[in-house]
PDB file of C-alpha atoms in Angstrom:
ATOM      1  CA  MET A   1      30.111 -72.907  -9.613  1.00  0.00           C
ATOM      2  CA  GLN A   2      28.059 -70.965 -12.169  1.00  0.00           C
ATOM      3  CA  ASN A   3      24.764 -72.140 -10.633  1.00  0.00           C
ATOM      4  CA  TYR A   4      25.864 -71.031  -7.147  1.00  0.00           C
ATOM      5  CA  LEU A   5      26.912 -67.605  -8.391  1.00  0.00           C
ATOM      6  CA  LEU A   6      23.676 -67.128 -10.366  1.00  0.00           C
ATOM      7  CA  THR A   7      21.609 -68.107  -7.327  1.00  0.00           C
ATOM      8  CA  ALA A   8      23.594 -65.761  -5.071  1.00  0.00           C
ATOM      9  CA  LEU A   9      23.269 -62.947  -7.638  1.00  0.00           C
ATOM     10  CA  PHE A  10      19.491 -63.438  -7.842  1.00  0.00           C
ATOM     11  CA  LEU A  11      19.081 -63.371  -4.058  1.00  0.00           C
ATOM     12  CA  PHE A  12      21.398 -60.369  -3.783  1.00  0.00           C
ATOM     13  CA  SER A  13      19.456 -58.411  -6.425  1.00  0.00           C
ATOM     14  CA  THR A  14      16.172 -59.268  -4.693  1.00  0.00           C
ATOM     15  CA  LEU A  15      17.440 -57.918  -1.374  1.00  0.00           C
ATOM     16  CA  VAL A  16      18.733 -54.754  -3.058  1.00  0.00           C
ATOM     17  CA  ALA A  17      15.351 -54.191  -4.751  1.00  0.00           C
ATOM     18  CA  VAL A  18      13.527 -54.537  -1.444  1.00  0.00           C
ATOM     19  CA  ALA A  19      16.072 -52.234   0.202  1.00  0.00           C
ATOM     20  CA  GLN A  20      15.469 -49.579  -2.431  1.00  0.00           C
ATOM     21  CA  GLU A  21      11.716 -49.841  -1.952  1.00  0.00           C
ATOM     22  CA  GLN A  22      12.082 -49.437   1.810  1.00  0.00           C
ATOM     23  CA  PHE A  23      14.349 -46.426   1.320  1.00  0.00           C
ATOM     24  CA  VAL A  24      11.802 -44.719  -0.918  1.00  0.00           C
ATOM     25  CA  ARG A  25       8.927 -45.386   1.485  1.00  0.00           C
ATOM     26  CA  LYS A  26      10.885 -44.315   4.570  1.00  0.00           C
ATOM     27  CA  GLU A  27       8.408 -46.037   6.853  1.00  0.00           C
ATOM     28  CA  GLU A  28       8.946 -48.266   9.859  1.00  0.00           C
ATOM     29  CA  SER A  29       8.865 -51.953   8.959  1.00  0.00           C
ATOM     30  CA  ILE A  30       9.673 -55.261  10.606  1.00  0.00           C
ATOM     31  CA  PHE A  31      12.053 -55.852   7.695  1.00  0.00           C
ATOM     32  CA  ARG A  32      15.296 -53.867   7.415  1.00  0.00           C
ATOM     33  CA  PRO A  33      17.736 -54.670   4.569  1.00  0.00           C
ATOM     34  CA  ALA A  34      21.458 -53.959   4.600  1.00  0.00           C
ATOM     35  CA  LEU A  35      24.387 -54.051   2.188  1.00  0.00           C
ATOM     36  CA  ILE A  36      27.760 -55.411   3.310  1.00  0.00           C
ATOM     37  CA  LEU A  37      31.335 -54.906   2.106  1.00  0.00           C
ATOM     38  CA  GLY A  38      34.499 -55.920   3.935  1.00  0.00           C
ATOM     39  CA  PHE A  39      37.259 -58.488   4.193  1.00  0.00           C
ATOM     40  CA  ASN A  40      38.278 -61.693   5.976  1.00  0.00           C
ATOM     41  CA  ALA A  41      41.576 -62.439   7.689  1.00  0.00           C
ATOM     42  CA  SER A  42      41.744 -66.224   7.867  1.00  0.00           C
ATOM     43  CA  GLN A  43      43.746 -69.294   8.747  1.00  0.00           C
ATOM     44  CA  VAL A  44      43.060 -73.031   8.630  1.00  0.00           C
ATOM     45  CA  ASP A  45      43.442 -74.956  11.880  1.00  0.00           C
ATOM     46  CA  GLY A  46      45.134 -78.298  11.305  1.00  0.00           C
ATOM     47  CA  ASP A  47      47.619 -77.271   8.589  1.00  0.00           C
ATOM     48  CA  ASN A  48      50.438 -76.410  11.045  1.00  0.00           C
ATOM     49  CA  ILE A  49      50.462 -72.804   9.828  1.00  0.00           C
ATOM     50  CA  ALA A  50      49.497 -70.198  12.427  1.00  0.00           C
ATOM     51  CA  GLY A  51      48.370 -66.629  11.817  1.00  0.00           C
ATOM     52  CA  TYR A  52      45.495 -64.829  10.097  1.00  0.00           C
ATOM     53  CA  ARG A  53      47.537 -64.092   6.957  1.00  0.00           C
ATOM     54  CA  LYS A  54      45.112 -64.961   4.159  1.00  0.00           C
ATOM     55  CA  PHE A  55      43.003 -61.914   3.243  1.00  0.00           C
ATOM     56  CA  GLY A  56      39.894 -62.081   1.098  1.00  0.00           C
ATOM     57  CA  LEU A  57      36.614 -60.414   0.196  1.00  0.00           C
ATOM     58  CA  ASN A  58      33.484 -60.614   2.342  1.00  0.00           C
ATOM     59  CA  ALA A  59      30.528 -58.987   0.591  1.00  0.00           C
ATOM     60  CA  GLY A  60      26.792 -59.382   0.114  1.00  0.00           C
ATOM     61  CA  ALA A  61      23.438 -58.379   1.558  1.00  0.00           C
ATOM     62  CA  ALA A  62      21.447 -58.936   4.732  1.00  0.00           C
ATOM     63  CA  ALA A  63      17.889 -58.668   5.971  1.00  0.00           C
ATOM     64  CA  PHE A  64      17.024 -57.887   9.610  1.00  0.00           C
ATOM     65  CA  ILE A  65      13.642 -58.984  10.955  1.00  0.00           C
ATOM     66  CA  ARG A  66      12.450 -57.112  14.044  1.00  0.00           C
ATOM     67  CA  LEU A  67      11.405 -59.164  17.055  1.00  0.00           C
ATOM     68  CA  PRO A  68       9.822 -58.017  20.345  1.00  0.00           C
ATOM     69  CA  LYS A  69      11.786 -55.581  22.501  1.00  0.00           C
ATOM     70  CA  ASN A  70      15.437 -55.102  21.473  1.00  0.00           C
ATOM     71  CA  PHE A  71      15.892 -58.317  19.499  1.00  0.00           C
ATOM     72  CA  THR A  72      16.186 -59.051  15.801  1.00  0.00           C
ATOM     73  CA  PHE A  73      16.911 -62.022  13.581  1.00  0.00           C
ATOM     74  CA  ASN A  74      18.870 -61.622  10.372  1.00  0.00           C
ATOM     75  CA  PHE A  75      20.073 -63.703   7.477  1.00  0.00           C
ATOM     76  CA  GLU A  76      22.731 -62.870   4.905  1.00  0.00           C
ATOM     77  CA  ILE A  77      23.886 -63.940   1.432  1.00  0.00           C
ATOM     78  CA  LEU A  78      27.675 -63.555   1.196  1.00  0.00           C
ATOM     79  CA  PHE A  79      30.592 -64.231  -1.089  1.00  0.00           C
ATOM     80  CA  SER A  80      33.377 -65.046   1.362  1.00  0.00           C
ATOM     81  CA  GLN A  81      37.040 -65.801   0.584  1.00  0.00           C
ATOM     82  CA  LYS A  82      38.938 -67.878   3.172  1.00  0.00           C
ATOM     83  CA  GLY A  83      42.069 -70.021   3.287  1.00  0.00           C
ATOM     84  CA  ALA A  84      45.589 -69.919   4.638  1.00  0.00           C
ATOM     85  CA  ARG A  85      49.021 -68.535   3.856  1.00  0.00           C
ATOM     86  CA  ASN A  86      52.399 -69.097   5.481  1.00  0.00           C
ATOM     87  CA  SER A  87      54.888 -66.384   6.385  1.00  0.00           C
ATOM     88  CA  PRO A  88      58.459 -66.344   5.024  1.00  0.00           C
ATOM     89  CA  ASN A  89      59.731 -67.978   8.232  1.00  0.00           C
ATOM     90  CA  GLN A  90      56.902 -70.569   8.288  1.00  0.00           C
ATOM     91  CA  ALA A  91      57.652 -73.310   5.807  1.00  0.00           C
ATOM     92  CA  PHE A  92      54.952 -75.766   4.769  1.00  0.00           C
ATOM     93  CA  MET A  93      56.644 -78.997   3.787  1.00  0.00           C
ATOM     94  CA  GLY A  94      59.724 -76.933   2.987  1.00  0.00           C
ATOM     95  CA  GLU A  95      58.122 -74.449   0.575  1.00  0.00           C
ATOM     96  CA  PRO A  96      55.812 -71.419   0.378  1.00  0.00           C
ATOM     97  CA  PHE A  97      52.131 -72.280   0.687  1.00  0.00           C
ATOM     98  CA  ARG A  98      48.861 -70.504  -0.121  1.00  0.00           C
ATOM     99  CA  LEU A  99      45.323 -71.891   0.013  1.00  0.00           C
ATOM    100  CA  MET A 100      42.320 -70.085  -1.517  1.00  0.00           C
ATOM    101  CA  LEU A 101      38.823 -71.219  -0.500  1.00  0.00           C
ATOM    102  CA  ASP A 102      35.906 -69.287  -2.037  1.00  0.00           C
ATOM    103  CA  TYR A 103      32.473 -69.818  -0.486  1.00  0.00           C
ATOM    104  CA  VAL A 104      28.892 -68.701  -0.783  1.00  0.00           C
ATOM    105  CA  ASP A 105      27.863 -68.298   2.874  1.00  0.00           C
ATOM    106  CA  VAL A 106      24.383 -68.011   4.356  1.00  0.00           C
ATOM    107  CA  PRO A 107      24.539 -66.847   8.013  1.00  0.00           C
ATOM    108  CA  PHE A 108      21.523 -66.880  10.349  1.00  0.00           C
ATOM    109  CA  VAL A 109      22.060 -64.558  13.317  1.00  0.00           C
ATOM    110  CA  PHE A 110      20.114 -63.758  16.501  1.00  0.00           C
ATOM    111  CA  ASN A 111      20.810 -60.191  17.668  1.00  0.00           C
ATOM    112  CA  TYR A 112      20.394 -57.950  20.696  1.00  0.00           C
ATOM    113  CA  HIS A 113      20.287 -54.170  20.058  1.00  0.00           C
ATOM    114  CA  ASP A 114      21.711 -51.683  22.540  1.00  0.00           C
ATOM    115  CA  ARG A 115      19.801 -48.435  22.002  1.00  0.00           C
ATOM    116  CA  ASN A 116      20.071 -44.875  23.267  1.00  0.00           C
ATOM    117  CA  SER A 117      17.344 -42.811  24.926  1.00  0.00           C
ATOM    118  CA  GLN A 118      15.952 -41.817  21.497  1.00  0.00           C
ATOM    119  CA  GLY A 119      15.530 -45.469  20.532  1.00  0.00           C
ATOM    120  CA  ASN A 120      18.337 -45.480  17.982  1.00  0.00           C
ATOM    121  CA  ASP A 121      20.779 -48.370  17.706  1.00  0.00           C
ATOM    122  CA  VAL A 122      24.221 -47.855  19.236  1.00  0.00           C
ATOM    123  CA  ALA A 123      25.570 -51.404  19.086  1.00  0.00           C
ATOM    124  CA  ILE A 124      24.265 -54.787  17.940  1.00  0.00           C
ATOM    125  CA  PHE A 125      25.465 -58.058  19.508  1.00  0.00           C
ATOM    126  CA  GLY A 126      24.895 -61.266  17.566  1.00  0.00           C
ATOM    127  CA  ILE A 127      25.482 -65.010  17.632  1.00  0.00           C
ATOM    128  CA  GLY A 128      24.540 -67.528  14.980  1.00  0.00           C
ATOM    129  CA  VAL A 129      25.354 -70.256  12.521  1.00  0.00           C
ATOM    130  CA  VAL A 130      26.673 -70.089   8.950  1.00  0.00           C
ATOM    131  CA  PHE A 131      25.885 -72.627   6.228  1.00  0.00           C
ATOM    132  CA  THR A 132      28.698 -72.700   3.683  1.00  0.00           C
ATOM    133  CA  SER A 133      29.024 -73.906   0.100  1.00  0.00           C
ATOM    134  CA  LEU A 134      32.483 -74.121  -1.487  1.00  0.00           C
ATOM    135  CA  VAL A 135      32.473 -72.835  -5.074  1.00  0.00           C
ATOM    136  CA  ARG A 136      36.220 -72.868  -5.806  1.00  0.00           C
ATOM    137  CA  TYR A 137      39.532 -73.833  -4.287  1.00  0.00           C
ATOM    138  CA  LYS A 138      43.132 -73.294  -5.348  1.00  0.00           C
ATOM    139  CA  GLU A 139      46.257 -74.444  -3.553  1.00  0.00           C
ATOM    140  CA  PHE A 140      49.757 -73.225  -4.344  1.00  0.00           C
ATOM    141  CA  ARG A 141      52.989 -74.850  -3.171  1.00  0.00           C
ATOM    142  CA  GLY A 142      56.333 -73.299  -4.022  1.00  0.00           C
ATOM    143  CA  GLY A 143      54.582 -70.786  -6.305  1.00  0.00           C
ATOM    144  CA  ARG A 144      52.979 -73.550  -8.407  1.00  0.00           C
ATOM    145  CA  GLU A 145      49.329 -74.609  -8.381  1.00  0.00           C
ATOM    146  CA  TRP A 146      48.935 -77.977  -6.658  1.00  0.00           C
ATOM    147  CA  GLU A 147      46.419 -80.568  -7.806  1.00  0.00           C
ATOM    148  CA  TYR A 148      45.347 -83.688  -5.916  1.00  0.00           C
ATOM    149  CA  PRO A 149      45.318 -86.788  -8.179  1.00  0.00           C
ATOM    150  CA  GLU A 150      42.418 -88.274  -6.185  1.00  0.00           C
ATOM    151  CA  GLY A 151      40.290 -85.117  -6.481  1.00  0.00           C
ATOM    152  CA  SER A 152      39.509 -82.191  -4.209  1.00  0.00           C
ATOM    153  CA  PRO A 153      40.092 -82.893  -0.502  1.00  0.00           C
ATOM    154  CA  TYR A 154      37.722 -80.082   0.535  1.00  0.00           C
ATOM    155  CA  ASN A 155      34.081 -80.652   1.426  1.00  0.00           C
ATOM    156  CA  ARG A 156      31.572 -78.718  -0.654  1.00  0.00           C
ATOM    157  CA  LEU A 157      29.127 -78.102   2.225  1.00  0.00           C
ATOM    158  CA  GLY A 158      29.790 -77.148   5.837  1.00  0.00           C
ATOM    159  CA  ALA A 159      28.668 -75.178   8.877  1.00  0.00           C
ATOM    160  CA  GLU A 160      30.314 -72.559  11.091  1.00  0.00           C
ATOM    161  CA  ALA A 161      29.530 -70.781  14.358  1.00  0.00           C
ATOM    162  CA  LEU A 162      29.790 -66.997  14.596  1.00  0.00           C
ATOM    163  CA  ALA A 163      29.801 -64.162  17.095  1.00  0.00           C
ATOM    164  CA  ASN A 164      29.803 -60.498  16.113  1.00  0.00           C
ATOM    165  CA  LEU A 165      29.515 -56.904  17.242  1.00  0.00           C
ATOM    166  CA  THR A 166      28.250 -54.035  15.104  1.00  0.00           C
ATOM    167  CA  PHE A 167      28.749 -50.367  15.992  1.00  0.00           C
ATOM    168  CA  VAL A 168      25.997 -48.250  14.419  1.00  0.00           C
ATOM    169  CA  ILE A 169      26.877 -44.739  13.212  1.00  0.00           C
ATOM    170  CA  ARG A 170      24.074 -42.241  12.423  1.00  0.00           C
ATOM    171  CA  GLN A 171      21.440 -44.992  12.146  1.00  0.00           C
ATOM    172  CA  HIS A 172      22.422 -46.116   8.650  1.00  0.00           C
ATOM    173  CA  PHE A 173      26.131 -46.964   8.757  1.00  0.00           C
ATOM    174  CA  GLY A 174      27.630 -49.802  10.757  1.00  0.00           C
ATOM    175  CA  ILE A 175      31.077 -51.254  11.402  1.00  0.00           C
ATOM    176  CA  ASN A 176      30.871 -54.995  11.983  1.00  0.00           C
ATOM    177  CA  LEU A 177      33.490 -57.181  13.674  1.00  0.00           C
ATOM    178  CA  ARG A 178      32.863 -60.925  13.351  1.00  0.00           C
ATOM    179  CA  TYR A 179      34.588 -64.140  14.419  1.00  0.00           C
ATOM    180  CA  MET A 180      33.779 -67.498  12.759  1.00  0.00           C
ATOM    181  CA  TYR A 181      34.926 -71.065  13.302  1.00  0.00           C
ATOM    182  CA  SER A 182      34.020 -74.279  11.476  1.00  0.00           C
ATOM    183  CA  MET A 183      31.738 -76.689  13.293  1.00  0.00           C
ATOM    184  CA  THR A 184      32.289 -79.313  10.595  1.00  0.00           C
ATOM    185  CA  ASN A 185      35.413 -80.694   8.964  1.00  0.00           C
ATOM    186  CA  ILE A 186      36.351 -78.774   5.808  1.00  0.00           C
ATOM    187  CA  VAL A 187      38.282 -81.751   4.359  1.00  0.00           C
ATOM    188  CA  ASN A 188      36.851 -85.099   3.268  1.00  0.00           C
ATOM    189  CA  ARG A 189      39.860 -87.225   4.223  1.00  0.00           C
ATOM    190  CA  LYS A 190      42.487 -87.454   6.940  1.00  0.00           C
ATOM    191  CA  MET A 191      45.434 -85.100   6.420  1.00  0.00           C
ATOM    192  CA  ASP A 192      48.622 -86.803   7.642  1.00  0.00           C
ATOM    193  CA  PHE A 193      50.257 -83.503   8.609  1.00  0.00           C
ATOM    194  CA  SER A 194      47.238 -82.257  10.615  1.00  0.00           C
ATOM    195  CA  ALA A 195      47.793 -81.559  14.305  1.00  0.00           C
ATOM    196  CA  MET A 196      44.083 -81.970  15.103  1.00  0.00           C
ATOM    197  CA  PRO A 197      42.928 -85.155  16.895  1.00  0.00           C
ATOM    198  CA  ASN A 198      40.946 -86.451  13.887  1.00  0.00           C
ATOM    199  CA  GLN A 199      43.537 -85.189  11.375  1.00  0.00           C
ATOM    200  CA  GLY A 200      40.929 -82.825   9.991  1.00  0.00           C
ATOM    201  CA  GLN A 201      40.911 -79.082   9.311  1.00  0.00           C
ATOM    202  CA  ARG A 202      38.733 -76.112  10.297  1.00  0.00           C
ATOM    203  CA  ASN A 203      38.249 -72.596   8.929  1.00  0.00           C
ATOM    204  CA  ASN A 204      39.156 -70.013  11.564  1.00  0.00           C
ATOM    205  CA  TYR A 205      38.766 -66.364  10.575  1.00  0.00           C
ATOM    206  CA  LEU A 206      37.924 -62.785  11.473  1.00  0.00           C
ATOM    207  CA  SER A 207      35.927 -60.277   9.426  1.00  0.00           C
ATOM    208  CA  LEU A 208      35.860 -56.506   9.337  1.00  0.00           C
ATOM    209  CA  ARG A 209      32.843 -55.294   7.384  1.00  0.00           C
ATOM    210  CA  PHE A 210      31.090 -52.052   6.623  1.00  0.00           C
ATOM    211  CA  MET A 211      27.281 -52.096   6.508  1.00  0.00           C
ATOM    212  CA  TYR A 212      24.684 -49.734   5.111  1.00  0.00           C
ATOM    213  CA  LEU A 213      21.392 -50.229   6.957  1.00  0.00           C
ATOM    214  CA  PHE A 214      18.303 -49.028   5.084  1.00  0.00           C
TER     215      PHE A 214
END
C-alpha cells in the first residue's frame, strides 16, 4: 500500500508543479492541468444490497491534452473510496454490513467540448476507461471487522467504464458528474450469496466532483 501511495503522491505533485507553471505563464498550451476534489456514492452489484449508500473521497489531479477541433483526451490520478453499506431495513446475512474499498484509479477519458461563441467551454462530455488498483479493504459485519481465513476475496487490479459530464463555470471552475461500472470482477472467487450469473461482484458508483482547470 505504501508504494502505491508514494507513486500516486509523486504523480500528483508532478501534475501540480506543471499546473503552477502553466498558471504563471498564462499562455495557450495543448496541455491543461486540473485539480479534483469530490466524493463517490457507491454500491456493489452482486451483494444483494441495493442503494448508493457508501460515501467516500474522490480526489486527485488530471491533465487535458487538446486535440483537433473541440476534442480533448485526459488522464487522471485519483484516490477513490468505494464499497457498500446496507440500510437499517436491509439486513445482510441478518446483521449490519459495511464494505470499504480504497483504490488508486487511473482514468483515461476522450472528451467533446461544447463551447460558446467566444470559444470558452460551457460543458464537457466524456467517455473512457479506468484502471484500478486496490490498496486497502475493510469489511464490517454486525459492527465487527470481518476477516476471511483464506485471504482477501477482492482482486487487486481491475478495470471500469465511465461516462461523465462537466459544467464549466468562468473557464476555471467545473462541476463534474460521473458514472462508473466495473468491467472486470472485483472478487477472486465465487460468492455464494451473489445474485449475478457468475456469482461475482462489480463496483457501481456515482461521483460528484469539483474541478479547478488551470
